[in-house]
PDB file of C-alpha atoms in Angstrom:
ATOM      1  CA  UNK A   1     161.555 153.985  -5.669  1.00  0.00           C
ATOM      2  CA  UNK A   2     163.752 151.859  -3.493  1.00  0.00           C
ATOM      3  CA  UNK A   3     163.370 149.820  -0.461  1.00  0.00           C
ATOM      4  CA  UNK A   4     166.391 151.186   1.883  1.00  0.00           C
ATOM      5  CA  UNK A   5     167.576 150.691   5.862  1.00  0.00           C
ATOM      6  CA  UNK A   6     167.398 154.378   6.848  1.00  0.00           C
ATOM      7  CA  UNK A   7     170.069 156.567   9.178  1.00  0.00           C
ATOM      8  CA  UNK A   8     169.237 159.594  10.681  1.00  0.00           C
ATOM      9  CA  UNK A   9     171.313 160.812  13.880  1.00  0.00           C
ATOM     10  CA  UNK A  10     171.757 164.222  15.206  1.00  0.00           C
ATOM     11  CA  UNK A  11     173.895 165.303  18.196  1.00  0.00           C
ATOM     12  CA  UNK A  12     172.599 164.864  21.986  1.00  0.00           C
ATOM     13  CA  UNK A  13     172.513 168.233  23.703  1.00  0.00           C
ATOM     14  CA  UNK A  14     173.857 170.451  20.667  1.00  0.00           C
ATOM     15  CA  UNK A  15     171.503 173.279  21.369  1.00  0.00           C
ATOM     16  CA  UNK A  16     172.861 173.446  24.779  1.00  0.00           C
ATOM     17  CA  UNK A  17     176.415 173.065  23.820  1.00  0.00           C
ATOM     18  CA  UNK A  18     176.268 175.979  20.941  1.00  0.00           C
ATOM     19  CA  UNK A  19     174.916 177.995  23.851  1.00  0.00           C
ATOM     20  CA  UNK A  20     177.508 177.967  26.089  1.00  0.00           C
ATOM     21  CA  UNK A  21     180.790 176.504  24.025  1.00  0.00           C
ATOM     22  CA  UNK A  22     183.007 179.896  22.419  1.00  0.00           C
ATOM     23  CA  UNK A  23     181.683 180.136  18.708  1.00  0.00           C
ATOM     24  CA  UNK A  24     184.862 179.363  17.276  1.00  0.00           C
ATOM     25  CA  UNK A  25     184.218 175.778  18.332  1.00  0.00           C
ATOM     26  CA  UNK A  26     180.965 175.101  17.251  1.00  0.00           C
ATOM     27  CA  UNK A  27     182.606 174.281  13.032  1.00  0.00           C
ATOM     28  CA  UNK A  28     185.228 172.019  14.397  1.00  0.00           C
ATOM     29  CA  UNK A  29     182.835 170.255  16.674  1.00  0.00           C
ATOM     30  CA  UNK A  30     180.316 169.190  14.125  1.00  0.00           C
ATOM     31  CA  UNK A  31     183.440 168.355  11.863  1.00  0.00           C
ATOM     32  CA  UNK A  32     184.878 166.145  14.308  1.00  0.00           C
ATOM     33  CA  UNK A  33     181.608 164.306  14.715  1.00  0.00           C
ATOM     34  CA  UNK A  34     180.377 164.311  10.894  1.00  0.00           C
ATOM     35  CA  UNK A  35     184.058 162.579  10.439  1.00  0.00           C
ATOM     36  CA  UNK A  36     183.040 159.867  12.586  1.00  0.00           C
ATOM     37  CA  UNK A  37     179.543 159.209  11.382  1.00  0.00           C
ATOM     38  CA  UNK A  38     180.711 159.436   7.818  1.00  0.00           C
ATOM     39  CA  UNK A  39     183.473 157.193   8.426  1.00  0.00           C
ATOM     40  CA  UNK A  40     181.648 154.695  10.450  1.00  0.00           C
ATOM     41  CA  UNK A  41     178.838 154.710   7.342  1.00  0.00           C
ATOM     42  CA  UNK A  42     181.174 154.196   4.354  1.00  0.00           C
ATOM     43  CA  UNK A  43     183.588 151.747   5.682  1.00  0.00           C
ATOM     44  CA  UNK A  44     180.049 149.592   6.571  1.00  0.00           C
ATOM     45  CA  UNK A  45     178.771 150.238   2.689  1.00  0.00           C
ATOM     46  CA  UNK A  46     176.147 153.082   3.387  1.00  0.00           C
ATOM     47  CA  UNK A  47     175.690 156.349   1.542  1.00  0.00           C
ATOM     48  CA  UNK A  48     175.702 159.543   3.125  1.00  0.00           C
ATOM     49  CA  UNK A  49     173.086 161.963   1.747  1.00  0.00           C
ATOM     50  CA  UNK A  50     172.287 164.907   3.579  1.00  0.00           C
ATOM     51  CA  UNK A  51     174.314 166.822   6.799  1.00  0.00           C
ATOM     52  CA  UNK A  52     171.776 168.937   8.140  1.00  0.00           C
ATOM     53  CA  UNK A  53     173.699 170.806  10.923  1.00  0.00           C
ATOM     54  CA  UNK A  54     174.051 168.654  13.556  1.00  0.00           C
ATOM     55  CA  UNK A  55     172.018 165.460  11.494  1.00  0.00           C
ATOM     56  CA  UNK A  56     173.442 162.892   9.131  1.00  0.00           C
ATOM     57  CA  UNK A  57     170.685 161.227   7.337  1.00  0.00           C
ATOM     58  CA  UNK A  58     171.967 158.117   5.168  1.00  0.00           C
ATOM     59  CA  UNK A  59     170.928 154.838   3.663  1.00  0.00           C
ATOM     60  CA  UNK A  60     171.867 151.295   3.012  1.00  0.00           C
ATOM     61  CA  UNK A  61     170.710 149.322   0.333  1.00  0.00           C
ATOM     62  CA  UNK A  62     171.180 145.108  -0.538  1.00  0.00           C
ATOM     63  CA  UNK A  63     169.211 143.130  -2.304  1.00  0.00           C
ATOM     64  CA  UNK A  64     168.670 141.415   0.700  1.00  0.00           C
ATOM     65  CA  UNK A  65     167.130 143.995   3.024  1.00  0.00           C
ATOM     66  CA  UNK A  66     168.842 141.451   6.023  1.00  0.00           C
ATOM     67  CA  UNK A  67     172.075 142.418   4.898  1.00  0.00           C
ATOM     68  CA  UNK A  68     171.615 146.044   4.413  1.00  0.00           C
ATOM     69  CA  UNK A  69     170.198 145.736   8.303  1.00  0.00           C
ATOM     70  CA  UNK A  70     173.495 144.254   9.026  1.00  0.00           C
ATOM     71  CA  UNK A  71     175.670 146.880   7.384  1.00  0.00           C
ATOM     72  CA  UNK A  72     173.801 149.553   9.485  1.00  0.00           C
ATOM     73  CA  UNK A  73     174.541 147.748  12.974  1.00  0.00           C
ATOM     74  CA  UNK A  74     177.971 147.155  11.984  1.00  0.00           C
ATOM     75  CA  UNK A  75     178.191 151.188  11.087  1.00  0.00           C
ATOM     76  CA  UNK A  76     176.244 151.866  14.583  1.00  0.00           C
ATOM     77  CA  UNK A  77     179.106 149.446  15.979  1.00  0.00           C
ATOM     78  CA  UNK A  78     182.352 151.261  14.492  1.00  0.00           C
ATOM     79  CA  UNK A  79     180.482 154.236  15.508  1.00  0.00           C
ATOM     80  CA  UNK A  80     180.213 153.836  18.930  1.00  0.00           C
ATOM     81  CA  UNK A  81     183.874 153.147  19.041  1.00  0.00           C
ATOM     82  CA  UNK A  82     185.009 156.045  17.657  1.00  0.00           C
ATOM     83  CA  UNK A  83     182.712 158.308  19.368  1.00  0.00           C
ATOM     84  CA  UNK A  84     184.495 156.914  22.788  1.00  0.00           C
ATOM     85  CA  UNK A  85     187.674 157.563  21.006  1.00  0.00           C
ATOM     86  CA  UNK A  86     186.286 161.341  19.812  1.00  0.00           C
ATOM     87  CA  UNK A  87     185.022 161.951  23.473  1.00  0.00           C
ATOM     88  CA  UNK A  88     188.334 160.963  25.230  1.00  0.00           C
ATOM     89  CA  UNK A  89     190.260 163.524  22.975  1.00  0.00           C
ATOM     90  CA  UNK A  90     188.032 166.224  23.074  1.00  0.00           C
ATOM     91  CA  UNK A  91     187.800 165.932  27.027  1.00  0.00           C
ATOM     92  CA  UNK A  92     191.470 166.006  27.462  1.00  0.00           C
ATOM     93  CA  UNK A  93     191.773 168.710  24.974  1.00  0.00           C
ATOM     94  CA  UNK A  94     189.074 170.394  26.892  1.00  0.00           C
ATOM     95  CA  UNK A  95     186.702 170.821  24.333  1.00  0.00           C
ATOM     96  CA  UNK A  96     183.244 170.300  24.341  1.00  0.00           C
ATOM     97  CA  UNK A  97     181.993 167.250  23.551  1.00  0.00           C
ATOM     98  CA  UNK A  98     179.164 164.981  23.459  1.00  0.00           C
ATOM     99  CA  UNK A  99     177.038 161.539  22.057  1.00  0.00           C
ATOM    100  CA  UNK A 100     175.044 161.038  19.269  1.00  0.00           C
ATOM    101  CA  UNK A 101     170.865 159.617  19.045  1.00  0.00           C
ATOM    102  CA  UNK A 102     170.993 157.123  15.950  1.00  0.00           C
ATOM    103  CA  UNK A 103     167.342 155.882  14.504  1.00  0.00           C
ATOM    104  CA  UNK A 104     167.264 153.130  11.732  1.00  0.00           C
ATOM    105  CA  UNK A 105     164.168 152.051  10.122  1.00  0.00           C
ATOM    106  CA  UNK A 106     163.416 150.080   6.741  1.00  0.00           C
ATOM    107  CA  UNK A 107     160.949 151.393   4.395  1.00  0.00           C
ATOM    108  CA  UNK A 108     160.583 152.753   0.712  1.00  0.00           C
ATOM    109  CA  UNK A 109     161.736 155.976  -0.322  1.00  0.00           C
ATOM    110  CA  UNK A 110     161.584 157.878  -3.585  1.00  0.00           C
ATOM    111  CA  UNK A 111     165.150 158.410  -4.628  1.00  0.00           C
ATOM    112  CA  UNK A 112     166.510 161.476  -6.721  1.00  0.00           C
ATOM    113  CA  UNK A 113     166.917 165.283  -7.181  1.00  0.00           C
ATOM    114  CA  UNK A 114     165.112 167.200  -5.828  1.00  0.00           C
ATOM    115  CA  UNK A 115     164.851 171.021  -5.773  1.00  0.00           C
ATOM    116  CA  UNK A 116     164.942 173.657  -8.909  1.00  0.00           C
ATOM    117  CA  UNK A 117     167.148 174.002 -11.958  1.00  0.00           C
ATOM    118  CA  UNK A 118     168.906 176.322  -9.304  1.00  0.00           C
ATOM    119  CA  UNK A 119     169.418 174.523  -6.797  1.00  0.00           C
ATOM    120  CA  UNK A 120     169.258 170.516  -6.659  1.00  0.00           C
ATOM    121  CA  UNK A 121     169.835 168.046  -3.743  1.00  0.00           C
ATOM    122  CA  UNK A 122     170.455 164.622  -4.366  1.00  0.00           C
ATOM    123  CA  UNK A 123     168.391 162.700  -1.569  1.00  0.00           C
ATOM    124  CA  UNK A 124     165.513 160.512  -0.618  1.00  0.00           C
ATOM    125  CA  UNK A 125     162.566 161.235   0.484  1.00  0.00           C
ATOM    126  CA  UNK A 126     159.045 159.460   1.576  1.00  0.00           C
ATOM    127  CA  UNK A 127     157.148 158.342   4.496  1.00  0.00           C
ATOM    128  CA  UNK A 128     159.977 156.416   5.983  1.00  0.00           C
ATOM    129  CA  UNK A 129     162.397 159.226   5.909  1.00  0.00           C
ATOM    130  CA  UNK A 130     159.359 160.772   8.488  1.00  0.00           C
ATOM    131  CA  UNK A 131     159.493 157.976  10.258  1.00  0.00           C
ATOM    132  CA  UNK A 132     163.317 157.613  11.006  1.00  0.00           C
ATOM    133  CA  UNK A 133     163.681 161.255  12.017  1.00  0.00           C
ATOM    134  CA  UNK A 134     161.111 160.396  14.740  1.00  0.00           C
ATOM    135  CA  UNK A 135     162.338 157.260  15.720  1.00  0.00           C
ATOM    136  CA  UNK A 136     166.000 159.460  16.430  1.00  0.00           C
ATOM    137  CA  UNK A 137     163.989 162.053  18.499  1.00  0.00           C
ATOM    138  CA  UNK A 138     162.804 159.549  20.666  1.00  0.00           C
ATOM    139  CA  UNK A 139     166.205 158.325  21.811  1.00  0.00           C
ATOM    140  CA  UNK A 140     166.345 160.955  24.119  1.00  0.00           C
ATOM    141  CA  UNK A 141     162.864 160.339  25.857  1.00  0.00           C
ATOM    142  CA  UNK A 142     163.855 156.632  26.758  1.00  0.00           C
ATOM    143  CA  UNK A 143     167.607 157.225  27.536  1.00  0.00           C
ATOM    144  CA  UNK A 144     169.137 155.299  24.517  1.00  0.00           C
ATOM    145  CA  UNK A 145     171.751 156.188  21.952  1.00  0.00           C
ATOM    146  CA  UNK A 146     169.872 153.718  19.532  1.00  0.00           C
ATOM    147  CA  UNK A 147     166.247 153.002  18.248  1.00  0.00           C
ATOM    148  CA  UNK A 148     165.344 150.614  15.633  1.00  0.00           C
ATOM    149  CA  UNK A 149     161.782 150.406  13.887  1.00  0.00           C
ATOM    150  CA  UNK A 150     159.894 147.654  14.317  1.00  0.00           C
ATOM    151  CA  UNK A 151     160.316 147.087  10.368  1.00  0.00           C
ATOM    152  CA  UNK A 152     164.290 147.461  10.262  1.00  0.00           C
ATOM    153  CA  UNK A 153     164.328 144.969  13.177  1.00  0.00           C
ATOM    154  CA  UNK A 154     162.028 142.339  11.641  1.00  0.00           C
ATOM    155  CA  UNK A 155     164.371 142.190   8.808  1.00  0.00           C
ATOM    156  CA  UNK A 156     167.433 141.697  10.598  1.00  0.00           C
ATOM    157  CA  UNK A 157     169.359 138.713  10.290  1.00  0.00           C
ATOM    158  CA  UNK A 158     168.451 136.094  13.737  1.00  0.00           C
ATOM    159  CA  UNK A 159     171.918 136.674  14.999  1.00  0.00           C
ATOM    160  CA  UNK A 160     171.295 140.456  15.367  1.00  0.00           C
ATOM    161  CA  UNK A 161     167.838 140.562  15.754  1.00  0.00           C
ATOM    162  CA  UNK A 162     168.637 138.468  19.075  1.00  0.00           C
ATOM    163  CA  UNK A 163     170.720 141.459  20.511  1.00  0.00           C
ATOM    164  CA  UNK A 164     167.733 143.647  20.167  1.00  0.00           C
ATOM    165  CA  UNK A 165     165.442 144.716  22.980  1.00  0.00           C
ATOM    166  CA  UNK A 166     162.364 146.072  23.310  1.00  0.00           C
ATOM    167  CA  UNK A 167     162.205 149.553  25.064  1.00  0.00           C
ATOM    168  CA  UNK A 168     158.001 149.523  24.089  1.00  0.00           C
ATOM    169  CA  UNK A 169     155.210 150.590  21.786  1.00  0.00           C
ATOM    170  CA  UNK A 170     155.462 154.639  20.645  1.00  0.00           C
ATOM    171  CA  UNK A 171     152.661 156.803  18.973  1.00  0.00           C
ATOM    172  CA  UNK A 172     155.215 158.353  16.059  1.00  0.00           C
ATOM    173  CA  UNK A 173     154.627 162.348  15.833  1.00  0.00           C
ATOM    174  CA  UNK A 174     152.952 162.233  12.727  1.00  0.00           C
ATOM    175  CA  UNK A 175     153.147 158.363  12.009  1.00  0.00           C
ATOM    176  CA  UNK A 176     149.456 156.827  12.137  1.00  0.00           C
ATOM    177  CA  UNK A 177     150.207 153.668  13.850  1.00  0.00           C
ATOM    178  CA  UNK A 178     152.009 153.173  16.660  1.00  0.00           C
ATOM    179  CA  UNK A 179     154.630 150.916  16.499  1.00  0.00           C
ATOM    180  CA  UNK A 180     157.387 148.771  18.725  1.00  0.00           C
ATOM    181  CA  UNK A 181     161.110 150.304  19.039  1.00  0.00           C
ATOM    182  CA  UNK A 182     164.037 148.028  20.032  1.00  0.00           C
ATOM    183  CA  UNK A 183     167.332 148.872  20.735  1.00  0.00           C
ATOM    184  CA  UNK A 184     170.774 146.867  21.448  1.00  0.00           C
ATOM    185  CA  UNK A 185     170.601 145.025  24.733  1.00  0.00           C
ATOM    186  CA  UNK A 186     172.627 146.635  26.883  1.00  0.00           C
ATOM    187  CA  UNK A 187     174.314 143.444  28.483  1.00  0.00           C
ATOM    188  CA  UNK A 188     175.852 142.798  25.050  1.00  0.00           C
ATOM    189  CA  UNK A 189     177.377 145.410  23.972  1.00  0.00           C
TER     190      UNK A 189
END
């Protein structure tokens, strides 16, 4: 069991995009934006665990859980700079392309393999892995690229706890409290 800032982001509008966008561009797409979620993650200290399709779902850990808040924003930060970079090209290349919903949260999570003698998948799992999936889906319902939990952004350090806004209190499919969800001021970024 560890306590762990959670990642989970998934494309914006990749069912519509695999619907209309020639098959032969659907691999190189999610390639192209895995790269740049992966990249953004490791070069910040985080560990990539699962790529579900379109989804990256990753952690950071510190044994301050301040710092491992920190390490996600600065991830969230490189991201959004190469996603304007990854946009640009694949617009002038005149491929499809698109942004990304980001949810980070702070909880525990069980920590392992999981699966059959088989088959085994090194990931975490818990109520907060629940939690940061649903925080993600919501991005799209209040027109931001980024949520934060009430929990990850308690922990954050003042300085970036400061550039957080709230965007208002959420019933959680499947969470049994409600809770507040913040995002990066917009003015600041």
């Amino acid at each position: 069991r560890i306590n762990a800032v959670l990642w989970f982001s998934d494309l914006s509008g990749y069912t519509g995009i695999t619907d209309t966008a020639p098959a032969e561009e659907i691999m190189p797409l999610l390639n192209d934006y895995a790269e740049a979620a992966i990249g953004a993650i490791h070069r910040a200290g985080g560990d990539v665990l699962k790529l579900m399709g379109d989804g990256t779902l990753a952690i950071f850990t510190a044994p301050d859980p301040a710092e491992a808040c920190r390490a996600a924003l600065a991830a969230e930060a490189d991201l959004r700079q190469r996603l304007q970079a990854l946009k640009a090209r694949r617009r002038a290349e005149g491929r499809p392309a698109t942004t990304l919903s980001l949810g980070l949260h702070l909880g525990d999570v069980f920590y392992g393999n999981i699966g059959s003698d088989d088959r085994l998948d090194f990931t975490v799992v818990g109520a907060a892995v629940n939690e940061v999936s649903r925080v993600a889906t919501l991005c799209r319902s209040v027109d931001r690229h980024l949520l934060v939990s009430e929990a990850f952004a308690a922990a954050a350090p003042a300085a970036e706890r400061a550039r957080l806004v709230s965007v208002g209190r959420f019933a959680l499919r499947g969470v049994g409290r409600a809770q507040d969800l913040y995002t990066l001021d917009p003015a600041l970024l």
